[in-house]
């Protein structure tokens, strides 16, 4: 019974952590999509070619 209540409370009021992996070809816009999700604005995003990989954290509603 306790686990049901904690899951219900977490689902209603708690935040969830989700990990997303974005893969694609060179110059396909992966970094641009990531930065647009992070900024939530309509202005153009200036990016440079990525060497290696990017790790970013963003919050959307109750999902981190």
PDB file of N, CA and C in Angstrom:
ATOM      1  N   UNK A   1       0.828  -1.193   0.000  1.00  0.00           N
ATOM      2  CA  UNK A   1       0.000   0.000   0.000  1.00  0.00           C
ATOM      3  C   UNK A   1       0.870   1.253   0.000  1.00  0.00           C
ATOM      4  N   UNK A   2       1.974   1.209   0.763  1.00  0.00           N
ATOM      5  CA  UNK A   2       2.855   2.372   0.847  1.00  0.00           C
ATOM      6  C   UNK A   2       3.501   2.714  -0.479  1.00  0.00           C
ATOM      7  N   UNK A   3       3.897   1.686  -1.231  1.00  0.00           N
ATOM      8  CA  UNK A   3       4.538   1.946  -2.520  1.00  0.00           C
ATOM      9  C   UNK A   3       3.546   2.533  -3.524  1.00  0.00           C
ATOM     10  N   UNK A   4       2.301   2.146  -3.433  1.00  0.00           N
ATOM     11  CA  UNK A   4       1.275   2.702  -4.321  1.00  0.00           C
ATOM     12  C   UNK A   4       1.115   4.190  -4.050  1.00  0.00           C
ATOM     13  N   UNK A   5       1.062   4.563  -2.780  1.00  0.00           N
ATOM     14  CA  UNK A   5       0.906   5.973  -2.421  1.00  0.00           C
ATOM     15  C   UNK A   5       2.136   6.786  -2.829  1.00  0.00           C
ATOM     16  N   UNK A   6       3.329   6.223  -2.644  1.00  0.00           N
ATOM     17  CA  UNK A   6       4.533   6.970  -3.008  1.00  0.00           C
ATOM     18  C   UNK A   6       4.634   7.139  -4.523  1.00  0.00           C
ATOM     19  N   UNK A   7       4.259   6.119  -5.288  1.00  0.00           N
ATOM     20  CA  UNK A   7       4.270   6.231  -6.758  1.00  0.00           C
ATOM     21  C   UNK A   7       3.242   7.247  -7.231  1.00  0.00           C
ATOM     22  N   UNK A   8       2.082   7.262  -6.616  1.00  0.00           N
ATOM     23  CA  UNK A   8       1.041   8.219  -6.972  1.00  0.00           C
ATOM     24  C   UNK A   8       1.509   9.634  -6.664  1.00  0.00           C
ATOM     25  N   UNK A   9       2.078   9.845  -5.489  1.00  0.00           N
ATOM     26  CA  UNK A   9       2.574  11.161  -5.099  1.00  0.00           C
ATOM     27  C   UNK A   9       3.690  11.611  -6.029  1.00  0.00           C
ATOM     28  N   UNK A  10       4.611  10.703  -6.352  1.00  0.00           N
ATOM     29  CA  UNK A  10       5.718  11.023  -7.249  1.00  0.00           C
ATOM     30  C   UNK A  10       5.209  11.373  -8.641  1.00  0.00           C
ATOM     31  N   UNK A  11       4.211  10.646  -9.112  1.00  0.00           N
ATOM     32  CA  UNK A  11       3.653  10.918 -10.431  1.00  0.00           C
ATOM     33  C   UNK A  11       2.946  12.253 -10.512  1.00  0.00           C
ATOM     34  N   UNK A  12       2.313  12.658  -9.432  1.00  0.00           N
ATOM     35  CA  UNK A  12       1.575  13.916  -9.430  1.00  0.00           C
ATOM     36  C   UNK A  12       2.456  15.123  -9.140  1.00  0.00           C
ATOM     37  N   UNK A  13       3.378  15.002  -8.203  1.00  0.00           N
ATOM     38  CA  UNK A  13       4.106  16.165  -7.726  1.00  0.00           C
ATOM     39  C   UNK A  13       5.614  16.087  -7.917  1.00  0.00           C
ATOM     40  N   UNK A  14       6.149  14.922  -8.092  1.00  0.00           N
ATOM     41  CA  UNK A  14       7.595  14.765  -8.209  1.00  0.00           C
ATOM     42  C   UNK A  14       8.082  15.043  -9.617  1.00  0.00           C
ATOM     43  N   UNK A  15       9.375  15.206  -9.735  1.00  0.00           N
ATOM     44  CA  UNK A  15       9.952  15.411 -11.057  1.00  0.00           C
ATOM     45  C   UNK A  15      10.592  14.109 -11.526  1.00  0.00           C
ATOM     46  N   UNK A  16      10.576  13.922 -12.820  1.00  0.00           N
ATOM     47  CA  UNK A  16      11.176  12.732 -13.410  1.00  0.00           C
ATOM     48  C   UNK A  16      12.475  13.123 -14.085  1.00  0.00           C
ATOM     49  N   UNK A  17      13.414  12.208 -14.097  1.00  0.00           N
ATOM     50  CA  UNK A  17      14.660  12.427 -14.812  1.00  0.00           C
ATOM     51  C   UNK A  17      14.674  11.498 -16.015  1.00  0.00           C
ATOM     52  N   UNK A  18      14.904  12.081 -17.185  1.00  0.00           N
ATOM     53  CA  UNK A  18      14.892  11.338 -18.439  1.00  0.00           C
ATOM     54  C   UNK A  18      16.214  11.604 -19.149  1.00  0.00           C
ATOM     55  N   UNK A  19      16.795  10.588 -19.718  1.00  0.00           N
ATOM     56  CA  UNK A  19      18.012  10.743 -20.517  1.00  0.00           C
ATOM     57  C   UNK A  19      17.668  10.490 -21.974  1.00  0.00           C
ATOM     58  N   UNK A  20      18.136  11.391 -22.826  1.00  0.00           N
ATOM     59  CA  UNK A  20      17.864  11.296 -24.257  1.00  0.00           C
ATOM     60  C   UNK A  20      19.194  11.318 -25.002  1.00  0.00           C
ATOM     61  N   UNK A  21      19.344  10.415 -25.941  1.00  0.00           N
ATOM     62  CA  UNK A  21      20.532  10.350 -26.784  1.00  0.00           C
ATOM     63  C   UNK A  21      20.130  10.776 -28.185  1.00  0.00           C
ATOM     64  N   UNK A  22      20.834  11.765 -28.728  1.00  0.00           N
ATOM     65  CA  UNK A  22      20.551  12.251 -30.076  1.00  0.00           C
ATOM     66  C   UNK A  22      21.708  11.827 -30.972  1.00  0.00           C
ATOM     67  N   UNK A  23      21.414  11.014 -31.967  1.00  0.00           N
ATOM     68  CA  UNK A  23      22.414  10.536 -32.926  1.00  0.00           C
ATOM     69  C   UNK A  23      22.028  10.987 -34.325  1.00  0.00           C
ATOM     70  N   UNK A  24      23.013  11.184 -35.176  1.00  0.00           N
ATOM     71  CA  UNK A  24      22.706  11.540 -36.555  1.00  0.00           C
ATOM     72  C   UNK A  24      23.970  11.824 -37.348  1.00  0.00           C
ATOM     73  N   UNK A  25      23.769  12.114 -38.607  1.00  0.00           N
ATOM     74  CA  UNK A  25      24.870  12.419 -39.515  1.00  0.00           C
ATOM     75  C   UNK A  25      25.484  13.771 -39.187  1.00  0.00           C
ATOM     76  N   UNK A  26      26.689  14.020 -39.724  1.00  0.00           N
ATOM     77  CA  UNK A  26      27.341  15.317 -39.557  1.00  0.00           C
ATOM     78  C   UNK A  26      26.474  16.415 -40.166  1.00  0.00           C
ATOM     79  N   UNK A  27      26.445  17.571 -39.519  1.00  0.00           N
ATOM     80  CA  UNK A  27      25.697  18.751 -39.992  1.00  0.00           C
ATOM     81  C   UNK A  27      24.206  18.486 -40.160  1.00  0.00           C
ATOM     82  N   UNK A  28      23.646  17.598 -39.354  1.00  0.00           N
ATOM     83  CA  UNK A  28      22.218  17.293 -39.455  1.00  0.00           C
ATOM     84  C   UNK A  28      21.365  18.179 -38.550  1.00  0.00           C
ATOM     85  N   UNK A  29      21.972  18.925 -37.616  1.00  0.00           N
ATOM     86  CA  UNK A  29      21.225  19.821 -36.746  1.00  0.00           C
ATOM     87  C   UNK A  29      20.977  19.293 -35.348  1.00  0.00           C
ATOM     88  N   UNK A  30      21.744  18.323 -34.917  1.00  0.00           N
ATOM     89  CA  UNK A  30      21.552  17.728 -33.582  1.00  0.00           C
ATOM     90  C   UNK A  30      21.800  18.750 -32.475  1.00  0.00           C
ATOM     91  N   UNK A  31      22.896  19.481 -32.560  1.00  0.00           N
ATOM     92  CA  UNK A  31      23.216  20.488 -31.548  1.00  0.00           C
ATOM     93  C   UNK A  31      22.210  21.626 -31.585  1.00  0.00           C
ATOM     94  N   UNK A  32      21.774  22.015 -32.764  1.00  0.00           N
ATOM     95  CA  UNK A  32      20.779  23.079 -32.893  1.00  0.00           C
ATOM     96  C   UNK A  32      19.476  22.688 -32.216  1.00  0.00           C
ATOM     97  N   UNK A  33      19.024  21.461 -32.411  1.00  0.00           N
ATOM     98  CA  UNK A  33      17.803  20.988 -31.752  1.00  0.00           C
ATOM     99  C   UNK A  33      17.980  21.009 -30.241  1.00  0.00           C
ATOM    100  N   UNK A  34      19.125  20.558 -29.773  1.00  0.00           N
ATOM    101  CA  UNK A  34      19.396  20.541 -28.336  1.00  0.00           C
ATOM    102  C   UNK A  34      19.341  21.945 -27.746  1.00  0.00           C
ATOM    103  N   UNK A  35      19.982  22.914 -28.397  1.00  0.00           N
ATOM    104  CA  UNK A  35      19.996  24.281 -27.884  1.00  0.00           C
ATOM    105  C   UNK A  35      18.631  24.955 -28.017  1.00  0.00           C
ATOM    106  N   UNK A  36      17.873  24.630 -29.056  1.00  0.00           N
ATOM    107  CA  UNK A  36      16.522  25.203 -29.192  1.00  0.00           C
ATOM    108  C   UNK A  36      15.604  24.693 -28.099  1.00  0.00           C
ATOM    109  N   UNK A  37      15.726  23.420 -27.723  1.00  0.00           N
ATOM    110  CA  UNK A  37      14.942  22.888 -26.610  1.00  0.00           C
ATOM    111  C   UNK A  37      15.326  23.559 -25.301  1.00  0.00           C
ATOM    112  N   UNK A  38      16.582  23.893 -25.164  1.00  0.00           N
ATOM    113  CA  UNK A  38      17.075  24.497 -23.936  1.00  0.00           C
ATOM    114  C   UNK A  38      16.624  25.952 -23.806  1.00  0.00           C
ATOM    115  N   UNK A  39      16.599  26.702 -24.894  1.00  0.00           N
ATOM    116  CA  UNK A  39      16.284  28.129 -24.843  1.00  0.00           C
ATOM    117  C   UNK A  39      14.804  28.434 -25.001  1.00  0.00           C
ATOM    118  N   UNK A  40      14.064  27.617 -25.726  1.00  0.00           N
ATOM    119  CA  UNK A  40      12.638  27.811 -25.993  1.00  0.00           C
ATOM    120  C   UNK A  40      12.340  29.172 -26.615  1.00  0.00           C
ATOM    121  N   UNK A  41      13.245  29.684 -27.424  1.00  0.00           N
ATOM    122  CA  UNK A  41      13.002  30.951 -28.101  1.00  0.00           C
ATOM    123  C   UNK A  41      13.036  30.721 -29.608  1.00  0.00           C
ATOM    124  N   UNK A  42      12.538  31.701 -30.349  1.00  0.00           N
ATOM    125  CA  UNK A  42      12.483  31.573 -31.802  1.00  0.00           C
ATOM    126  C   UNK A  42      13.699  32.180 -32.499  1.00  0.00           C
ATOM    127  N   UNK A  43      14.611  32.770 -31.741  1.00  0.00           N
ATOM    128  CA  UNK A  43      15.764  33.389 -32.369  1.00  0.00           C
ATOM    129  C   UNK A  43      16.760  32.334 -32.850  1.00  0.00           C
ATOM    130  N   UNK A  44      17.546  32.707 -33.845  1.00  0.00           N
ATOM    131  CA  UNK A  44      18.513  31.779 -34.431  1.00  0.00           C
ATOM    132  C   UNK A  44      19.589  31.416 -33.414  1.00  0.00           C
ATOM    133  N   UNK A  45      20.004  30.169 -33.439  1.00  0.00           N
ATOM    134  CA  UNK A  45      21.022  29.670 -32.516  1.00  0.00           C
ATOM    135  C   UNK A  45      22.322  29.517 -33.286  1.00  0.00           C
ATOM    136  N   UNK A  46      23.387  30.152 -32.796  1.00  0.00           N
ATOM    137  CA  UNK A  46      24.698  30.041 -33.423  1.00  0.00           C
ATOM    138  C   UNK A  46      25.460  28.894 -32.773  1.00  0.00           C
ATOM    139  N   UNK A  47      25.873  27.927 -33.562  1.00  0.00           N
ATOM    140  CA  UNK A  47      26.645  26.799 -33.045  1.00  0.00           C
ATOM    141  C   UNK A  47      27.912  26.630 -33.873  1.00  0.00           C
ATOM    142  N   UNK A  48      28.882  25.995 -33.275  1.00  0.00           N
ATOM    143  CA  UNK A  48      30.102  25.638 -33.989  1.00  0.00           C
ATOM    144  C   UNK A  48      30.121  24.120 -34.106  1.00  0.00           C
ATOM    145  N   UNK A  49      30.850  23.575 -35.071  1.00  0.00           N
ATOM    146  CA  UNK A  49      30.901  22.116 -35.199  1.00  0.00           C
ATOM    147  C   UNK A  49      31.376  21.461 -33.899  1.00  0.00           C
ATOM    148  N   UNK A  50      30.678  20.419 -33.496  1.00  0.00           N
ATOM    149  CA  UNK A  50      30.979  19.728 -32.247  1.00  0.00           C
ATOM    150  C   UNK A  50      32.124  18.748 -32.452  1.00  0.00           C
ATOM    151  N   UNK A  51      33.094  18.823 -31.560  1.00  0.00           N
ATOM    152  CA  UNK A  51      34.186  17.852 -31.543  1.00  0.00           C
ATOM    153  C   UNK A  51      33.983  17.011 -30.296  1.00  0.00           C
ATOM    154  N   UNK A  52      33.798  15.732 -30.459  1.00  0.00           N
ATOM    155  CA  UNK A  52      33.505  14.865 -29.314  1.00  0.00           C
ATOM    156  C   UNK A  52      32.005  14.767 -29.106  1.00  0.00           C
ATOM    157  N   UNK A  53      31.542  15.196 -27.919  1.00  0.00           N
ATOM    158  CA  UNK A  53      30.109  15.134 -27.638  1.00  0.00           C
ATOM    159  C   UNK A  53      29.719  16.245 -26.675  1.00  0.00           C
ATOM    160  N   UNK A  54      28.439  16.567 -26.637  1.00  0.00           N
ATOM    161  CA  UNK A  54      27.882  17.565 -25.727  1.00  0.00           C
ATOM    162  C   UNK A  54      27.011  16.866 -24.701  1.00  0.00           C
ATOM    163  N   UNK A  55      27.072  17.341 -23.471  1.00  0.00           N
ATOM    164  CA  UNK A  55      26.164  16.886 -22.421  1.00  0.00           C
ATOM    165  C   UNK A  55      25.471  18.126 -21.885  1.00  0.00           C
ATOM    166  N   UNK A  56      24.164  18.182 -21.988  1.00  0.00           N
ATOM    167  CA  UNK A  56      23.386  19.332 -21.529  1.00  0.00           C
ATOM    168  C   UNK A  56      22.270  18.853 -20.617  1.00  0.00           C
ATOM    169  N   UNK A  57      21.850  19.713 -19.702  1.00  0.00           N
ATOM    170  CA  UNK A  57      20.733  19.433 -18.814  1.00  0.00           C
ATOM    171  C   UNK A  57      19.686  20.511 -19.024  1.00  0.00           C
ATOM    172  N   UNK A  58      18.445  20.116 -19.183  1.00  0.00           N
ATOM    173  CA  UNK A  58      17.371  21.086 -19.314  1.00  0.00           C
ATOM    174  C   UNK A  58      16.149  20.609 -18.556  1.00  0.00           C
ATOM    175  N   UNK A  59      15.259  21.540 -18.260  1.00  0.00           N
ATOM    176  CA  UNK A  59      14.053  21.248 -17.489  1.00  0.00           C
ATOM    177  C   UNK A  59      12.851  21.627 -18.340  1.00  0.00           C
ATOM    178  N   UNK A  60      11.885  20.724 -18.454  1.00  0.00           N
ATOM    179  CA  UNK A  60      10.636  20.989 -19.152  1.00  0.00           C
ATOM    180  C   UNK A  60       9.502  20.499 -18.270  1.00  0.00           C
ATOM    181  N   UNK A  61       8.710  21.441 -17.785  1.00  0.00           N
ATOM    182  CA  UNK A  61       7.637  21.143 -16.831  1.00  0.00           C
ATOM    183  C   UNK A  61       8.226  20.380 -15.652  1.00  0.00           C
ATOM    184  N   UNK A  62       7.798  19.157 -15.389  1.00  0.00           N
ATOM    185  CA  UNK A  62       8.365  18.423 -14.252  1.00  0.00           C
ATOM    186  C   UNK A  62       9.329  17.330 -14.707  1.00  0.00           C
ATOM    187  N   UNK A  63       9.864  17.477 -15.909  1.00  0.00           N
ATOM    188  CA  UNK A  63      10.825  16.506 -16.436  1.00  0.00           C
ATOM    189  C   UNK A  63      12.182  17.185 -16.536  1.00  0.00           C
ATOM    190  N   UNK A  64      13.181  16.539 -16.005  1.00  0.00           N
ATOM    191  CA  UNK A  64      14.536  17.079 -16.040  1.00  0.00           C
ATOM    192  C   UNK A  64      15.407  16.174 -16.883  1.00  0.00           C
TER     193      UNK A  64
END
